[in-house]
Tab-separated table of N, CA and C in Angstrom:
chain	number	residue	atom	x	y	z
D	100	SER	N	2.266	-27.024	32.650
D	100	SER	CA	2.182	-28.030	31.781
D	100	SER	C	1.985	-27.616	30.440
D	101	LEU	N	1.185	-26.947	29.667
D	101	LEU	CA	1.462	-26.271	28.311
D	101	LEU	C	2.638	-26.076	27.817
D	102	ARG	N	3.536	-25.095	28.620
D	102	ARG	CA	5.039	-24.948	28.257
D	102	ARG	C	5.808	-26.204	28.158
D	103	HIS	N	5.381	-27.266	28.787
D	103	HIS	CA	6.429	-28.499	28.506
D	103	HIS	C	5.810	-29.101	27.479
D	104	ASP	N	4.557	-29.175	27.529
D	104	ASP	CA	3.739	-30.098	26.075
D	104	ASP	C	4.285	-29.318	24.835
D	105	LEU	N	4.200	-28.127	24.670
D	105	LEU	CA	4.756	-27.475	23.425
D	105	LEU	C	6.419	-27.555	23.199
D	106	GLN	N	6.975	-27.567	24.288
D	106	GLN	CA	8.604	-27.696	24.213
D	106	GLN	C	8.851	-29.065	23.556
D	107	ALA	N	7.989	-30.120	24.046
D	107	ALA	CA	8.418	-31.591	23.838
D	107	ALA	C	7.807	-31.780	22.199
D	108	LYS	N	6.834	-31.062	21.826
D	108	LYS	CA	6.324	-31.082	20.373
D	108	LYS	C	7.323	-30.418	19.876
D	109	ARG	N	7.863	-29.060	20.034
D	109	ARG	CA	8.633	-28.762	19.367
D	109	ARG	C	10.219	-29.315	19.286
D	110	ASP	N	10.649	-30.128	20.179
D	110	ASP	CA	11.728	-30.932	20.084
D	110	ASP	C	11.573	-31.976	19.081
D	111	ARG	N	10.477	-32.339	18.956
D	111	ARG	CA	10.017	-33.531	18.578
D	111	ARG	C	10.286	-33.198	16.880
D	112	LEU	N	9.571	-31.597	16.688
D	112	LEU	CA	9.654	-31.676	15.061
D	112	LEU	C	11.029	-30.965	14.600
D	113	LEU	N	11.959	-30.235	15.234
D	113	LEU	CA	12.807	-29.914	14.772
D	113	LEU	C	13.666	-30.787	13.984
D	114	PRO	N	14.182	-31.750	14.665
D	114	PRO	CA	15.300	-32.581	14.096
D	114	PRO	C	14.721	-33.233	12.729
D	115	GLY	N	13.267	-33.760	12.782
D	115	GLY	CA	12.605	-34.033	11.373
D	115	GLY	C	12.919	-33.107	10.255
D	116	LEU	N	12.827	-31.652	10.694
D	116	LEU	CA	12.912	-30.533	9.685
D	116	LEU	C	14.238	-30.544	9.456
D	117	HIS	N	15.142	-30.690	10.197
D	117	HIS	CA	16.418	-30.698	9.699
D	117	HIS	C	16.969	-31.780	8.751
D	118	ALA	N	16.292	-32.976	9.422
D	118	ALA	CA	16.594	-34.184	8.579
D	118	ALA	C	16.204	-33.812	7.244
D	119	ALA	N	15.128	-33.335	6.735
D	119	ALA	CA	14.368	-33.032	5.706
D	119	ALA	C	15.033	-32.139	4.646
D	120	GLY	N	15.873	-31.448	5.533
D	120	GLY	CA	16.994	-30.690	4.304
D	120	GLY	C	16.616	-29.080	4.516
D	121	PHE	N	15.727	-28.809	5.761
D	121	PHE	CA	15.599	-27.398	5.729
D	121	PHE	C	16.816	-26.596	6.857
D	122	GLU	N	16.988	-25.644	6.754
D	122	GLU	CA	17.830	-24.686	7.564
D	122	GLU	C	16.585	-24.356	8.716
D	123	VAL	N	16.673	-24.681	9.899
D	123	VAL	CA	16.048	-24.424	10.861
D	123	VAL	C	15.944	-23.518	11.770
D	124	PHE	N	15.009	-22.476	12.425
D	124	PHE	CA	15.456	-21.685	13.294
D	124	PHE	C	14.640	-22.101	14.352
D	125	PRO	N	15.304	-22.378	15.523
D	125	PRO	CA	14.571	-22.813	16.756
D	125	PRO	C	13.725	-21.774	17.436
D	126	PRO	N	12.533	-21.742	17.629
D	126	PRO	CA	11.597	-20.710	18.373
D	126	PRO	C	11.856	-20.832	20.203
D	127	GLN	N	11.606	-19.841	20.485
D	127	GLN	CA	11.447	-19.769	22.163
D	127	GLN	C	10.239	-19.540	22.503
D	128	SER	N	9.347	-18.965	21.829
D	128	SER	CA	8.163	-18.214	22.647
D	128	SER	C	6.750	-18.291	21.852
D	129	THR	N	6.759	-19.332	20.626
D	129	THR	CA	5.641	-19.398	19.985
D	129	THR	C	5.361	-21.009	19.617
D	130	TYR	N	4.569	-21.406	19.117
D	130	TYR	CA	4.245	-22.749	18.481
D	130	TYR	C	4.407	-22.830	17.201
D	131	PHE	N	4.955	-21.962	16.400
D	131	PHE	CA	5.499	-22.044	15.125
D	131	PHE	C	6.923	-22.356	14.971
D	132	VAL	N	7.758	-22.999	14.133
D	132	VAL	CA	8.976	-23.115	13.540
D	132	VAL	C	9.215	-22.212	12.313
D	133	THR	N	9.998	-21.752	12.265
D	133	THR	CA	10.459	-20.867	10.909
D	133	THR	C	11.592	-21.731	10.173
D	134	VAL	N	11.425	-22.002	8.882
D	134	VAL	CA	12.443	-22.673	8.320
D	134	VAL	C	12.777	-21.931	7.176
D	135	ASP	N	14.211	-22.011	6.542
D	135	ASP	CA	14.598	-21.388	5.334
D	135	ASP	C	14.482	-22.454	4.547
D	136	ILE	N	13.769	-22.365	3.423
D	136	ILE	CA	13.642	-23.537	2.143
D	136	ILE	C	14.476	-23.498	1.109
D	137	ARG	N	15.392	-22.697	0.864
D	137	ARG	CA	16.494	-22.600	0.135
D	137	ARG	C	17.265	-23.795	-0.042
D	138	PRO	N	17.456	-24.375	0.770
D	138	PRO	CA	18.188	-25.702	0.575
D	138	PRO	C	17.453	-26.782	-0.267
D	139	LEU	N	16.186	-26.583	0.032
D	139	LEU	CA	15.440	-27.356	-0.882
D	139	LEU	C	14.677	-26.842	-2.185
D	140	ARG	N	14.544	-25.646	-2.122
D	140	ARG	CA	13.973	-24.685	-3.244
D	140	ARG	C	14.741	-23.617	-3.464
D	141	PRO	N	15.905	-23.764	-4.461
D	141	PRO	CA	16.799	-22.720	-4.535
D	141	PRO	C	16.261	-21.241	-5.081
D	142	ASP	N	14.993	-21.315	-5.559
D	142	ASP	CA	14.427	-20.025	-5.955
D	142	ASP	C	14.013	-19.068	-4.676
D	143	GLY	N	13.893	-20.091	-3.577
D	143	GLY	CA	13.126	-19.057	-2.504
D	143	GLY	C	11.802	-18.636	-2.617
D	144	ASP	N	11.094	-19.472	-3.375
D	144	ASP	CA	9.629	-18.883	-3.427
D	144	ASP	C	8.910	-19.717	-2.542
D	145	GLY	N	8.584	-19.264	-1.244
D	145	GLY	CA	7.925	-19.830	-0.043
D	145	GLY	C	6.760	-19.993	-0.623
D	146	MET	N	5.821	-18.825	-1.249
D	146	MET	CA	4.435	-19.020	-1.554
D	146	MET	C	4.159	-20.154	-2.084
D	147	ALA	N	5.188	-20.281	-3.534
D	147	ALA	CA	5.003	-21.530	-4.251
D	147	ALA	C	5.243	-23.062	-3.559
D	148	PHE	N	6.212	-22.886	-2.662
D	148	PHE	CA	6.459	-23.863	-1.947
D	148	PHE	C	5.406	-24.199	-0.844
D	149	CYS	N	4.503	-23.250	-0.301
D	149	CYS	CA	3.506	-23.759	0.470
D	149	CYS	C	2.299	-24.087	-0.376
D	150	ARG	N	1.921	-23.605	-1.831
D	150	ARG	CA	0.885	-23.993	-2.054
D	150	ARG	C	1.095	-25.531	-2.857
D	151	GLU	N	2.539	-25.889	-3.088
D	151	GLU	CA	2.841	-27.229	-3.528
D	151	GLU	C	2.488	-28.189	-2.475
D	152	LEU	N	3.009	-28.006	-1.179
D	152	LEU	CA	3.500	-28.914	-0.228
D	152	LEU	C	2.056	-29.743	0.230
D	153	PRO	N	0.938	-29.132	0.177
D	153	PRO	CA	-0.291	-30.138	0.456
D	153	PRO	C	-0.304	-31.203	-0.618
D	154	HIS	N	-0.065	-30.586	-1.924
D	154	HIS	CA	-0.267	-31.793	-2.983
D	154	HIS	C	1.029	-32.811	-3.091
D	155	ARG	N	1.939	-32.375	-2.601
D	155	ARG	CA	3.220	-33.270	-2.591
D	155	ARG	C	3.174	-34.250	-1.405
D	156	CYS	N	2.923	-33.532	-0.421
D	156	CYS	CA	3.198	-34.507	1.045
D	156	CYS	C	2.001	-34.193	2.049
D	157	ARG	N	0.873	-33.629	1.738
D	157	ARG	CA	-0.034	-33.719	2.329
D	157	ARG	C	0.023	-32.996	3.780
D	158	VAL	N	1.121	-32.058	3.931
D	158	VAL	CA	1.581	-31.209	4.906
D	158	VAL	C	1.343	-29.609	4.405
D	159	VAL	N	0.864	-28.609	5.390
D	159	VAL	CA	0.864	-27.414	5.089
D	159	VAL	C	1.897	-26.767	5.725
D	160	ALA	N	1.996	-25.573	5.401
D	160	ALA	CA	3.113	-24.300	6.066
D	160	ALA	C	2.417	-23.112	5.669
D	161	ILE	N	2.896	-22.166	6.124
D	161	ILE	CA	2.358	-20.764	6.027
D	161	ILE	C	3.773	-20.025	5.733
D	162	PRO	N	3.612	-19.143	4.437
D	162	PRO	CA	4.787	-18.499	3.901
D	162	PRO	C	4.777	-17.214	4.916
D	163	ASN	N	6.084	-16.953	5.394
D	163	ASN	CA	6.245	-15.646	6.108
D	163	ASN	C	6.142	-14.588	5.376
D	164	GLU	N	6.123	-14.541	4.263
D	164	GLU	CA	6.202	-13.375	3.240
D	164	GLU	C	5.089	-12.471	3.584
D	165	VAL	N	4.018	-13.204	4.302
D	165	VAL	CA	2.710	-12.433	4.245
D	165	VAL	C	2.543	-11.617	5.690
D	166	PHE	N	3.763	-11.920	6.449
D	166	PHE	CA	3.815	-11.097	7.523
D	166	PHE	C	5.007	-9.780	7.308
D	167	TYR	N	5.293	-9.533	6.207
D	167	TYR	CA	6.503	-8.637	5.785
D	167	TYR	C	5.666	-7.362	5.158
D	168	VAL	N	6.221	-6.208	5.497
D	168	VAL	CA	5.778	-5.107	4.446
D	168	VAL	C	6.643	-5.236	2.997
D	169	ASN	N	8.035	-5.567	3.134
D	169	ASN	CA	8.704	-5.704	2.138
D	169	ASN	C	8.689	-7.213	2.155
D	170	LYS	N	7.874	-8.050	1.324
D	170	LYS	CA	7.930	-9.077	0.970
D	170	LYS	C	8.791	-9.951	0.739
D	171	HIS	N	9.664	-9.543	-0.168
D	171	HIS	CA	10.826	-10.308	-0.777
D	171	HIS	C	11.685	-10.487	0.381
D	172	GLU	N	11.871	-10.116	1.752
D	172	GLU	CA	12.687	-10.041	2.902
D	172	GLU	C	12.298	-11.539	3.462
D	173	GLY	N	10.869	-11.876	3.244
D	173	GLY	CA	10.725	-13.150	4.111
D	173	GLY	C	10.182	-14.329	3.300
D	174	ARG	N	10.506	-13.877	1.785
D	174	ARG	CA	10.033	-14.779	0.660
D	174	ARG	C	10.638	-16.225	0.642
D	175	HIS	N	11.666	-16.430	1.340
D	175	HIS	CA	12.597	-17.800	1.399
D	175	HIS	C	12.121	-18.686	2.741
D	176	LEU	N	11.368	-17.722	3.640
D	176	LEU	CA	10.933	-18.273	5.086
D	176	LEU	C	9.600	-18.877	5.172
D	177	VAL	N	9.440	-20.212	5.547
D	177	VAL	CA	8.188	-20.474	5.782
D	177	VAL	C	7.793	-20.921	7.212
D	178	ARG	N	6.604	-21.107	7.904
D	178	ARG	CA	6.588	-21.668	9.426
D	178	ARG	C	5.619	-22.845	9.400
D	179	PHE	N	5.860	-23.731	10.319
D	179	PHE	CA	5.359	-25.124	10.265
D	179	PHE	C	4.480	-24.898	12.043
D	180	ALA	N	3.362	-25.145	12.035
D	180	ALA	CA	2.811	-25.260	13.618
D	180	ALA	C	3.130	-26.598	13.967
D	181	PHE	N	3.324	-26.598	15.398
D	181	PHE	CA	3.783	-27.460	16.302
D	181	PHE	C	2.970	-28.161	17.429
D	182	CYS	N	1.768	-27.069	17.288
D	182	CYS	CA	0.414	-27.411	18.419
D	182	CYS	C	-0.094	-28.357	17.982
D	183	LYS	N	0.227	-29.650	17.460
D	183	LYS	CA	-0.440	-30.626	17.007
D	183	LYS	C	-0.164	-32.076	17.788
D	184	ARG	N	-0.867	-32.920	17.556
D	184	ARG	CA	-0.625	-34.177	18.222
D	184	ARG	C	0.460	-35.136	17.829
D	185	PRO	N	1.434	-35.501	18.838
D	185	PRO	CA	2.439	-36.136	18.354
D	185	PRO	C	2.518	-36.880	17.181
D	186	GLU	N	1.458	-37.613	17.069
D	186	GLU	CA	1.397	-38.638	15.815
D	186	GLU	C	1.074	-37.798	14.678
D	187	VAL	N	0.623	-36.558	14.325
D	187	VAL	CA	0.596	-35.692	13.397
D	187	VAL	C	1.903	-35.172	13.112
D	188	LEU	N	2.800	-34.836	14.014
D	188	LEU	CA	3.889	-34.168	13.847
D	188	LEU	C	4.796	-35.510	12.959
D	189	ASP	N	4.749	-36.547	13.647
D	189	ASP	CA	5.622	-37.300	13.186
D	189	ASP	C	5.227	-38.174	11.888
D	190	GLN	N	3.750	-38.020	11.424
D	190	GLN	CA	3.399	-38.315	10.010
D	190	GLN	C	3.894	-37.191	8.895
D	191	ALA	N	3.814	-35.975	9.273
D	191	ALA	CA	4.212	-34.589	8.800
D	191	ALA	C	5.865	-34.926	8.559
D	192	VAL	N	6.515	-35.277	9.314
D	192	VAL	CA	8.273	-35.368	9.268
D	192	VAL	C	8.356	-36.635	8.109
D	193	ALA	N	7.584	-37.489	8.408
D	193	ALA	CA	7.960	-39.026	7.649
D	193	ALA	C	7.584	-38.364	6.076
D	194	ARG	N	6.546	-37.781	5.986
D	194	ARG	CA	6.058	-37.345	4.416
D	194	ARG	C	6.791	-36.382	3.963
D	195	MET	N	7.513	-35.755	4.455
D	195	MET	CA	8.488	-34.567	4.243
D	195	MET	C	9.740	-35.044	3.846
D	196	GLY	N	10.270	-36.376	4.848
D	196	GLY	CA	11.429	-36.815	4.508
D	196	GLY	C	11.708	-37.678	2.969
């Protein structure tokens, strides 16, 4: 049941992230989806992107660089959690669109 619930939420979020302009890396075994922000932010500054996003869209993301020893390798990647209520995911996608 949990697997199917998370899979449905993932499948609900991915098209919205694509439509917003991100390059999306579909996950297979987590409740986070990673995106490349460079199509929207050419400088690839994920940390700055994540700091600005709540003010611009009332959405939060996690900068992947915090998980890298060599932070520059993950600088352009951020992740969104999709373990949320469906209406929250819909609102987030609408705000980022």
